[in-house]
C-alpha cells in the first residue's frame, strides 16, 4: 500500500548547514496496517512522516502509495501535499480557531473540487465522522471551547472526512494527560480497525507503539534501527539502542564461548557464564552484549531448581502493581521487576533465575551501531 | 508553509504533463492556474513593496546631485546643492538647531512621560484609572491643532496665559513666548509625552516586581529602589524610548514650521519646506537637506533596532503580565495627584478650551465678560458652508480608508513570506518594507513629489499621489501589526489545510487571513487614524481640488482665519474621537473575540 524506498531528507539549520534528518529510510506497509515510527526526539521520525505527507521535500528516494508515485527524487516527481489526499492529525491538532466544530470537519470537503458535495450530503458525511469520534452533539461549538481530548478527536474527524487512502498521525496523544491518553489509545485503535485504514503513526512513547501497532520501525539518527512486530522489537532487539529505547533493560558485557544448541549460546559475562539467544548468528570469541529485561530476572527466597545465581537485595521501590528491585551480583547492580508479593528485605540474599530464551546476546559492533 | 512546500508546485505541472491523458491534462491545467494565482499575488505584493520603498528614495538621492531644471536649461550634474547646503555658516546653525530641538524635545517628553508612567504603574497615587484612558486622547489631536492652540495660549501678543498673568498679577513683560526654542521644545515635548508615557508604562509593567521587592527587603529606600533597580533594569527601554522620541522630534514638521519659522529658528524640516515653497523652488537644495535628515533618522532607528536585538541580556524582563507591588506614597499621594491634574490642564483642557472659546467668536478675542456677550456660531456656519470642506473630508476618508485597506492586505502577504517561509532574501524584504519608517513625512513627500514630477504616469496633481505617499509612509506599521499576529499562527494550522486538499490561495484566504483578523483590524484602525491626521507629506503633494482636511486647516492658518480654524478644529477633533470610539467598538466585535 505505502512503499517508502531509500528516502533521504535534509533541511537547513540556522547556520545554513544541511542537516540530514532522514537517511536511507525504506519500509513497506500493507493495506489496513497500523505502522509506527518510534524514536527519541530528533531521530527523524517526524521528518519521515512529513516527507510522506509532502510537507517536506525529500532529497532523494521514492514514495509510492497504492501504485501511484507521489515522490521520486530521480524522476523529479513531487505531488503537492494538497493533491495527495492523505488525512493527517498534527501534534498541536491545528484546529482552526475561527471555525466551529462542523466547519472544521467540513473544510476538506469544501476546498477539494473533486470532493465537493451538495449541502445535504455534505452534512450527512460530516455528521457521520463526527459521530464516529463522538462529537456530533457539539457541532455548533466554537473550536476554541473544546477540551484537549475533544480537539484531538475533531482533528481525527477532519482527517477522516475525505476518506483518505492513508492516515498520518504525528504524536497525536502527546499533548493529553495520562488518563485521557490511555483512553484515546483504545479509541484510536478501535477506529483504525473498524475503518481498516492504513495508518502511519509517529510517537516517542514506546508503550503506545507496542500497544497499537502491527509493525514498528525504531529510528535513531535518521535511520531505521529495527523493523518488526512489537513482540519482535521488544523480545529480540537487534542492537543496544533498540533494547535500551524500547523498555528498560540490563546490559552485561561478555564474550561468546560456544554455541549451546537450539539457537542458544554460552557467554562468559561479568556475572559469570550465562546462556542466551541471539538475533544474528554469533561466533565463538566474539565480544558481545547481553540484554536481560528486568522482568526476566526472577527472584526467589529459596534456591530454585536448575541454574540460579546468588545475589544481594540492595534497594526496593514499591510501585503498586510491581516492585522494582536492585540486586547486586558480583560487582554489578542489576534491575529486576518482581511481583509485589516479594517479601525479601533489603540486605538479604536472594536467588536469581534467568530464562536463556528471554535474554538476547548481540555482537558488540551491532551494539555500537547506535 | 516553507519554501520546501512552495517548491512542490513548480514541479506539479511536470508531473501532470507526464501522464498525457485527457483528465490528467485537465487536472494539470487546473493546477497550473491555481499556481499562477499564488505567484501573481506574491509577486505583485513584493514588487509593489520594493517599488514603494526604494524608487522615490533613490530618485531623491539622484536629484540632490542636479541643478534645477528650467525651461531654458536642462538639469546638470553638480555638487552645488551639497556645497550650498553645507558650506554656508547657516548650516552649522541649522544642524545645531535641529539637534537642540530634537534632544530637548526628547528629553522633556521623556522626563514627563517616565515620571507619569512610574507614578501610574508603581505608586498608589489617586486618579490613576482615569489617567490611563485620558492619556490616549492627546495622541489623537493632530499636531497642527495642538501647536495652534498653544500659540493662542502662549504667544507674547495674544497668548491667554500672558494676558492672564498681566491682568491678575500685574506682570508687565509677557513672560511666556512660544515663538522660541524653549517654546518649541515645550509644545512638541508636551504633545508627545503620552507616547513616552505609553512606552515606559509597558516597560515598567514587564518587569518582575520581585526584583524591586528584594531591593526593598535589603533595606533600600523608595528613591534608591527607583534609581538603582527600576531605572537600571529598564535601561534598554529607557534608551530605546529616548531614541524613538528623538527621531520623531527631528522629523516633526508642524512645530518648527508654525513656531520656529516666524522666530527665525530653522531646523531641517522647516528648511526643506522653505526651500520648496520659495519661488523659484530649490528642489536640489531641499533634497540635500533631506538626505542629512534621513541620515540622522536612519542612525537613530539603527540604534533602536540594535538595542532591541541585544535585549536578551536583560532576561529579567520576561514580558509576562505581573501585578506589580505598589509603593505607598503616604502623605504625598494628593500632591502627586495634583501633578496629574496640572498635566491634563496643560495638555488637554487648556488647548481644547482655547480652541472652543475662539471658535465661538466673530474675531479672535481674549476671554472677558464683554467677549462673552458676543458669542456666536458664525465660524461654524462659515466652516460648514466652506466650499472645499466636504470635498476635503471626503478625500481624507477615501484616502485613509484606501490606504489602510491596501496596506493591511499587502503587508499580510509580505509578512507571510517573512514569517512563514524560508525564502532566501526574505530578511531583505522585511527590511525594505520597514524602510519607510525612517523617512520623515516631509522627506517622503519631497521624494514622491520629485519622482512623479519627472516620471509622468499621470498621478501628479491627483489623489493618487497622496495615496501612494500614504501607503509608503504607513506600510511599516501595517507590517508590524500583521507580524505580531502572524507569529501567533502555528504553522500546523496552514499545513493541516494543505493536507485537507486546499491550495495556497484557499489556505491564505480561508485560514491565514481570518486568523490574522485581530492584527489586521487593529492595524487598519491605526492607519486610518494616522492617515486622516497626516500633514507633513500631504503639504508637498496636494493640489487645488485635492485638499485633505489637514491641508484646509493649514490654509486657514496661512490666511489668518483663526476663528474659522478653531471651529474646524473643534469639529475635526470631535470627528476623530468619534472615529476612535467607533473603531474600538468594531475591534471589540471582531478582533478581540478570538483572543
PDB file of N, CA and C in Angstrom, chain B residues 497-566:
ATOM      1  N   UNK B 497      -4.410  22.577   6.574  1.00  0.00           N
ATOM      2  CA  UNK B 497      -5.268  22.990   5.462  1.00  0.00           C
ATOM      3  C   UNK B 497      -4.757  22.398   4.157  1.00  0.00           C
ATOM      4  N   UNK B 498      -3.444  22.403   3.972  1.00  0.00           N
ATOM      5  CA  UNK B 498      -2.872  21.785   2.773  1.00  0.00           C
ATOM      6  C   UNK B 498      -3.185  20.297   2.744  1.00  0.00           C
ATOM      7  N   UNK B 499      -3.092  19.654   3.902  1.00  0.00           N
ATOM      8  CA  UNK B 499      -3.381  18.223   3.959  1.00  0.00           C
ATOM      9  C   UNK B 499      -4.856  17.951   3.683  1.00  0.00           C
ATOM     10  N   UNK B 500      -5.704  18.947   3.961  1.00  0.00           N
ATOM     11  CA  UNK B 500      -7.127  18.782   3.651  1.00  0.00           C
ATOM     12  C   UNK B 500      -7.384  18.982   2.170  1.00  0.00           C
ATOM     13  N   UNK B 501      -6.361  19.338   1.430  1.00  0.00           N
ATOM     14  CA  UNK B 501      -6.516  19.483  -0.005  1.00  0.00           C
ATOM     15  C   UNK B 501      -6.670  20.906  -0.490  1.00  0.00           C
ATOM     16  N   UNK B 502      -6.446  21.893   0.412  1.00  0.00           N
ATOM     17  CA  UNK B 502      -6.637  23.279  -0.002  1.00  0.00           C
ATOM     18  C   UNK B 502      -5.402  23.788  -0.733  1.00  0.00           C
ATOM     19  N   UNK B 503      -5.612  24.620  -1.757  1.00  0.00           N
ATOM     20  CA  UNK B 503      -4.499  25.213  -2.486  1.00  0.00           C
ATOM     21  C   UNK B 503      -3.941  26.369  -1.659  1.00  0.00           C
ATOM     22  N   UNK B 504      -2.816  26.964  -2.146  1.00  0.00           N
ATOM     23  CA  UNK B 504      -2.204  28.048  -1.387  1.00  0.00           C
ATOM     24  C   UNK B 504      -3.163  29.206  -1.189  1.00  0.00           C
ATOM     25  N   UNK B 505      -3.828  29.627  -2.275  1.00  0.00           N
ATOM     26  CA  UNK B 505      -4.676  30.812  -2.121  1.00  0.00           C
ATOM     27  C   UNK B 505      -5.891  30.506  -1.252  1.00  0.00           C
ATOM     28  N   UNK B 506      -6.444  29.286  -1.374  1.00  0.00           N
ATOM     29  CA  UNK B 506      -7.555  28.925  -0.478  1.00  0.00           C
ATOM     30  C   UNK B 506      -7.089  28.993   0.966  1.00  0.00           C
ATOM     31  N   UNK B 507      -5.916  28.414   1.238  1.00  0.00           N
ATOM     32  CA  UNK B 507      -5.386  28.446   2.599  1.00  0.00           C
ATOM     33  C   UNK B 507      -5.194  29.882   3.055  1.00  0.00           C
ATOM     34  N   UNK B 508      -4.637  30.718   2.180  1.00  0.00           N
ATOM     35  CA  UNK B 508      -4.354  32.093   2.573  1.00  0.00           C
ATOM     36  C   UNK B 508      -5.639  32.849   2.898  1.00  0.00           C
ATOM     37  N   UNK B 509      -6.648  32.698   2.034  1.00  0.00           N
ATOM     38  CA  UNK B 509      -7.861  33.488   2.240  1.00  0.00           C
ATOM     39  C   UNK B 509      -8.787  32.893   3.296  1.00  0.00           C
ATOM     40  N   UNK B 510      -8.768  31.563   3.447  1.00  0.00           N
ATOM     41  CA  UNK B 510      -9.747  30.973   4.363  1.00  0.00           C
ATOM     42  C   UNK B 510      -9.156  30.612   5.716  1.00  0.00           C
ATOM     43  N   UNK B 511      -7.844  30.514   5.804  1.00  0.00           N
ATOM     44  CA  UNK B 511      -7.240  30.175   7.101  1.00  0.00           C
ATOM     45  C   UNK B 511      -6.352  31.313   7.617  1.00  0.00           C
ATOM     46  N   UNK B 512      -5.382  31.757   6.813  1.00  0.00           N
ATOM     47  CA  UNK B 512      -4.418  32.747   7.319  1.00  0.00           C
ATOM     48  C   UNK B 512      -5.086  34.098   7.599  1.00  0.00           C
ATOM     49  N   UNK B 513      -5.786  34.637   6.584  1.00  0.00           N
ATOM     50  CA  UNK B 513      -6.391  35.963   6.786  1.00  0.00           C
ATOM     51  C   UNK B 513      -7.386  35.994   7.946  1.00  0.00           C
ATOM     52  N   UNK B 514      -8.314  35.023   8.041  1.00  0.00           N
ATOM     53  CA  UNK B 514      -9.222  35.066   9.200  1.00  0.00           C
ATOM     54  C   UNK B 514      -8.475  34.995  10.530  1.00  0.00           C
ATOM     55  N   UNK B 515      -7.387  34.234  10.582  1.00  0.00           N
ATOM     56  CA  UNK B 515      -6.653  34.135  11.843  1.00  0.00           C
ATOM     57  C   UNK B 515      -5.868  35.406  12.130  1.00  0.00           C
ATOM     58  N   UNK B 516      -5.539  36.140  11.072  1.00  0.00           N
ATOM     59  CA  UNK B 516      -4.812  37.401  11.238  1.00  0.00           C
ATOM     60  C   UNK B 516      -5.730  38.528  11.711  1.00  0.00           C
ATOM     61  N   UNK B 517      -7.027  38.273  11.708  1.00  0.00           N
ATOM     62  CA  UNK B 517      -8.003  39.350  11.871  1.00  0.00           C
ATOM     63  C   UNK B 517      -7.715  40.320  13.017  1.00  0.00           C
ATOM     64  N   UNK B 518      -7.356  39.851  14.218  1.00  0.00           N
ATOM     65  CA  UNK B 518      -7.091  40.828  15.280  1.00  0.00           C
ATOM     66  C   UNK B 518      -6.028  41.846  14.871  1.00  0.00           C
ATOM     67  N   UNK B 519      -4.922  41.355  14.314  1.00  0.00           N
ATOM     68  CA  UNK B 519      -3.857  42.251  13.883  1.00  0.00           C
ATOM     69  C   UNK B 519      -4.290  43.114  12.711  1.00  0.00           C
ATOM     70  N   UNK B 520      -5.001  42.505  11.770  1.00  0.00           N
ATOM     71  CA  UNK B 520      -5.467  43.239  10.593  1.00  0.00           C
ATOM     72  C   UNK B 520      -6.342  44.408  11.007  1.00  0.00           C
ATOM     73  N   UNK B 521      -7.275  44.158  11.921  1.00  0.00           N
ATOM     74  CA  UNK B 521      -8.232  45.206  12.284  1.00  0.00           C
ATOM     75  C   UNK B 521      -7.556  46.291  13.104  1.00  0.00           C
ATOM     76  N   UNK B 522      -6.717  45.913  14.083  1.00  0.00           N
ATOM     77  CA  UNK B 522      -6.113  46.988  14.865  1.00  0.00           C
ATOM     78  C   UNK B 522      -5.139  47.803  14.019  1.00  0.00           C
ATOM     79  N   UNK B 523      -4.409  47.128  13.107  1.00  0.00           N
ATOM     80  CA  UNK B 523      -3.525  47.863  12.215  1.00  0.00           C
ATOM     81  C   UNK B 523      -4.304  48.788  11.296  1.00  0.00           C
ATOM     82  N   UNK B 524      -5.410  48.284  10.802  1.00  0.00           N
ATOM     83  CA  UNK B 524      -6.255  49.065   9.892  1.00  0.00           C
ATOM     84  C   UNK B 524      -6.749  50.328  10.596  1.00  0.00           C
ATOM     85  N   UNK B 525      -7.212  50.165  11.827  1.00  0.00           N
ATOM     86  CA  UNK B 525      -7.713  51.317  12.583  1.00  0.00           C
ATOM     87  C   UNK B 525      -6.603  52.337  12.804  1.00  0.00           C
ATOM     88  N   UNK B 526      -5.426  51.824  13.214  1.00  0.00           N
ATOM     89  CA  UNK B 526      -4.317  52.722  13.487  1.00  0.00           C
ATOM     90  C   UNK B 526      -3.963  53.538  12.240  1.00  0.00           C
ATOM     91  N   UNK B 527      -3.888  52.852  11.098  1.00  0.00           N
ATOM     92  CA  UNK B 527      -3.502  53.544   9.867  1.00  0.00           C
ATOM     93  C   UNK B 527      -4.584  54.527   9.430  1.00  0.00           C
ATOM     94  N   UNK B 528      -5.859  54.153   9.618  1.00  0.00           N
ATOM     95  CA  UNK B 528      -6.960  55.093   9.352  1.00  0.00           C
ATOM     96  C   UNK B 528      -6.719  56.402  10.095  1.00  0.00           C
ATOM     97  N   UNK B 529      -6.487  56.292  11.408  1.00  0.00           N
ATOM     98  CA  UNK B 529      -6.354  57.491  12.242  1.00  0.00           C
ATOM     99  C   UNK B 529      -5.145  58.320  11.828  1.00  0.00           C
ATOM    100  N   UNK B 530      -3.974  57.672  11.685  1.00  0.00           N
ATOM    101  CA  UNK B 530      -2.798  58.473  11.362  1.00  0.00           C
ATOM    102  C   UNK B 530      -2.886  59.060   9.958  1.00  0.00           C
ATOM    103  N   UNK B 531      -3.570  58.389   9.028  1.00  0.00           N
ATOM    104  CA  UNK B 531      -3.647  58.993   7.687  1.00  0.00           C
ATOM    105  C   UNK B 531      -4.616  60.163   7.648  1.00  0.00           C
ATOM    106  N   UNK B 532      -5.660  60.109   8.465  1.00  0.00           N
ATOM    107  CA  UNK B 532      -6.578  61.254   8.466  1.00  0.00           C
ATOM    108  C   UNK B 532      -5.856  62.500   8.988  1.00  0.00           C
ATOM    109  N   UNK B 533      -4.940  62.314   9.937  1.00  0.00           N
ATOM    110  CA  UNK B 533      -4.237  63.462  10.522  1.00  0.00           C
ATOM    111  C   UNK B 533      -3.042  63.912   9.699  1.00  0.00           C
ATOM    112  N   UNK B 534      -2.646  63.099   8.716  1.00  0.00           N
ATOM    113  CA  UNK B 534      -1.382  63.325   8.012  1.00  0.00           C
ATOM    114  C   UNK B 534      -1.289  64.739   7.452  1.00  0.00           C
ATOM    115  N   UNK B 535      -0.164  65.420   7.724  1.00  0.00           N
ATOM    116  CA  UNK B 535       0.022  66.742   7.149  1.00  0.00           C
ATOM    117  C   UNK B 535       1.351  66.860   6.410  1.00  0.00           C
ATOM    118  N   UNK B 536       2.435  66.345   7.003  1.00  0.00           N
ATOM    119  CA  UNK B 536       3.754  66.717   6.507  1.00  0.00           C
ATOM    120  C   UNK B 536       4.072  66.156   5.118  1.00  0.00           C
ATOM    121  N   UNK B 537       3.503  65.011   4.746  1.00  0.00           N
ATOM    122  CA  UNK B 537       3.696  64.563   3.360  1.00  0.00           C
ATOM    123  C   UNK B 537       2.707  65.265   2.438  1.00  0.00           C
ATOM    124  N   UNK B 538       1.464  65.398   2.930  1.00  0.00           N
ATOM    125  CA  UNK B 538       0.412  65.963   2.083  1.00  0.00           C
ATOM    126  C   UNK B 538       0.742  67.383   1.653  1.00  0.00           C
ATOM    127  N   UNK B 539       1.452  68.113   2.524  1.00  0.00           N
ATOM    128  CA  UNK B 539       1.622  69.532   2.255  1.00  0.00           C
ATOM    129  C   UNK B 539       2.440  69.793   1.000  1.00  0.00           C
ATOM    130  N   UNK B 540       3.288  68.819   0.621  1.00  0.00           N
ATOM    131  CA  UNK B 540       4.057  68.994  -0.604  1.00  0.00           C
ATOM    132  C   UNK B 540       3.347  68.365  -1.803  1.00  0.00           C
ATOM    133  N   UNK B 541       2.304  67.592  -1.561  1.00  0.00           N
ATOM    134  CA  UNK B 541       1.737  66.790  -2.646  1.00  0.00           C
ATOM    135  C   UNK B 541       0.330  67.216  -3.073  1.00  0.00           C
ATOM    136  N   UNK B 542      -0.342  67.988  -2.250  1.00  0.00           N
ATOM    137  CA  UNK B 542      -1.730  68.294  -2.619  1.00  0.00           C
ATOM    138  C   UNK B 542      -1.744  69.310  -3.748  1.00  0.00           C
ATOM    139  N   UNK B 543      -2.850  69.361  -4.427  1.00  0.00           N
ATOM    140  CA  UNK B 543      -3.024  70.395  -5.446  1.00  0.00           C
ATOM    141  C   UNK B 543      -4.454  70.889  -5.308  1.00  0.00           C
ATOM    142  N   UNK B 544      -4.758  72.095  -5.777  1.00  0.00           N
ATOM    143  CA  UNK B 544      -6.111  72.629  -5.589  1.00  0.00           C
ATOM    144  C   UNK B 544      -7.156  71.628  -6.087  1.00  0.00           C
ATOM    145  N   UNK B 545      -8.161  71.398  -5.271  1.00  0.00           N
ATOM    146  CA  UNK B 545      -9.178  70.411  -5.622  1.00  0.00           C
ATOM    147  C   UNK B 545      -8.914  69.076  -4.979  1.00  0.00           C
ATOM    148  N   UNK B 546      -7.645  68.854  -4.545  1.00  0.00           N
ATOM    149  CA  UNK B 546      -7.320  67.589  -3.907  1.00  0.00           C
ATOM    150  C   UNK B 546      -6.895  67.771  -2.455  1.00  0.00           C
ATOM    151  N   UNK B 547      -7.422  68.797  -1.808  1.00  0.00           N
ATOM    152  CA  UNK B 547      -7.030  69.018  -0.422  1.00  0.00           C
ATOM    153  C   UNK B 547      -7.581  67.919   0.477  1.00  0.00           C
ATOM    154  N   UNK B 548      -6.881  67.716   1.586  1.00  0.00           N
ATOM    155  CA  UNK B 548      -7.423  66.873   2.646  1.00  0.00           C
ATOM    156  C   UNK B 548      -7.678  67.800   3.848  1.00  0.00           C
ATOM    157  N   UNK B 549      -8.308  67.261   4.903  1.00  0.00           N
ATOM    158  CA  UNK B 549      -8.722  68.147   5.994  1.00  0.00           C
ATOM    159  C   UNK B 549      -7.540  68.918   6.587  1.00  0.00           C
ATOM    160  N   UNK B 550      -6.439  68.208   6.823  1.00  0.00           N
ATOM    161  CA  UNK B 550      -5.318  68.890   7.477  1.00  0.00           C
ATOM    162  C   UNK B 550      -4.788  70.033   6.619  1.00  0.00           C
ATOM    163  N   UNK B 551      -4.916  69.900   5.307  1.00  0.00           N
ATOM    164  CA  UNK B 551      -4.473  70.984   4.422  1.00  0.00           C
ATOM    165  C   UNK B 551      -5.405  72.185   4.538  1.00  0.00           C
ATOM    166  N   UNK B 552      -6.709  71.931   4.645  1.00  0.00           N
ATOM    167  CA  UNK B 552      -7.661  73.043   4.802  1.00  0.00           C
ATOM    168  C   UNK B 552      -7.332  73.801   6.079  1.00  0.00           C
ATOM    169  N   UNK B 553      -7.013  73.073   7.149  1.00  0.00           N
ATOM    170  CA  UNK B 553      -6.634  73.722   8.400  1.00  0.00           C
ATOM    171  C   UNK B 553      -5.397  74.591   8.192  1.00  0.00           C
ATOM    172  N   UNK B 554      -4.422  73.999   7.506  1.00  0.00           N
ATOM    173  CA  UNK B 554      -3.183  74.729   7.216  1.00  0.00           C
ATOM    174  C   UNK B 554      -3.480  76.012   6.442  1.00  0.00           C
ATOM    175  N   UNK B 555      -4.361  75.931   5.450  1.00  0.00           N
ATOM    176  CA  UNK B 555      -4.700  77.108   4.634  1.00  0.00           C
ATOM    177  C   UNK B 555      -5.378  78.174   5.486  1.00  0.00           C
ATOM    178  N   UNK B 556      -6.288  77.761   6.371  1.00  0.00           N
ATOM    179  CA  UNK B 556      -6.928  78.720   7.274  1.00  0.00           C
ATOM    180  C   UNK B 556      -5.874  79.474   8.076  1.00  0.00           C
ATOM    181  N   UNK B 557      -4.881  78.734   8.560  1.00  0.00           N
ATOM    182  CA  UNK B 557      -3.830  79.361   9.372  1.00  0.00           C
ATOM    183  C   UNK B 557      -3.063  80.382   8.534  1.00  0.00           C
ATOM    184  N   UNK B 558      -2.682  79.992   7.312  1.00  0.00           N
ATOM    185  CA  UNK B 558      -1.919  80.877   6.447  1.00  0.00           C
ATOM    186  C   UNK B 558      -2.722  82.135   6.109  1.00  0.00           C
ATOM    187  N   UNK B 559      -4.057  81.975   6.018  1.00  0.00           N
ATOM    188  CA  UNK B 559      -4.904  83.130   5.698  1.00  0.00           C
ATOM    189  C   UNK B 559      -5.260  83.938   6.929  1.00  0.00           C
ATOM    190  N   UNK B 560      -4.856  83.510   8.099  1.00  0.00           N
ATOM    191  CA  UNK B 560      -5.187  84.230   9.322  1.00  0.00           C
ATOM    192  C   UNK B 560      -6.632  84.083   9.743  1.00  0.00           C
ATOM    193  N   UNK B 561      -7.313  83.033   9.263  1.00  0.00           N
ATOM    194  CA  UNK B 561      -8.722  82.841   9.655  1.00  0.00           C
ATOM    195  C   UNK B 561      -8.776  82.014  10.940  1.00  0.00           C
ATOM    196  N   UNK B 562      -8.400  82.686  12.067  1.00  0.00           N
ATOM    197  CA  UNK B 562      -8.215  81.932  13.307  1.00  0.00           C
ATOM    198  C   UNK B 562      -9.501  81.365  13.877  1.00  0.00           C
ATOM    199  N   UNK B 563     -10.576  82.164  13.877  1.00  0.00           N
ATOM    200  CA  UNK B 563     -11.807  81.653  14.494  1.00  0.00           C
ATOM    201  C   UNK B 563     -12.403  80.531  13.653  1.00  0.00           C
ATOM    202  N   UNK B 564     -12.302  80.668  12.331  1.00  0.00           N
ATOM    203  CA  UNK B 564     -12.812  79.606  11.468  1.00  0.00           C
ATOM    204  C   UNK B 564     -11.991  78.331  11.663  1.00  0.00           C
ATOM    205  N   UNK B 565     -10.659  78.544  11.788  1.00  0.00           N
ATOM    206  CA  UNK B 565      -9.779  77.403  12.033  1.00  0.00           C
ATOM    207  C   UNK B 565     -10.196  76.707  13.323  1.00  0.00           C
ATOM    208  N   UNK B 566     -10.491  77.514  14.358  1.00  0.00           N
ATOM    209  CA  UNK B 566     -10.859  76.922  15.644  1.00  0.00           C
ATOM    210  C   UNK B 566     -12.135  76.098  15.514  1.00  0.00           C
TER     211      UNK B 566
END
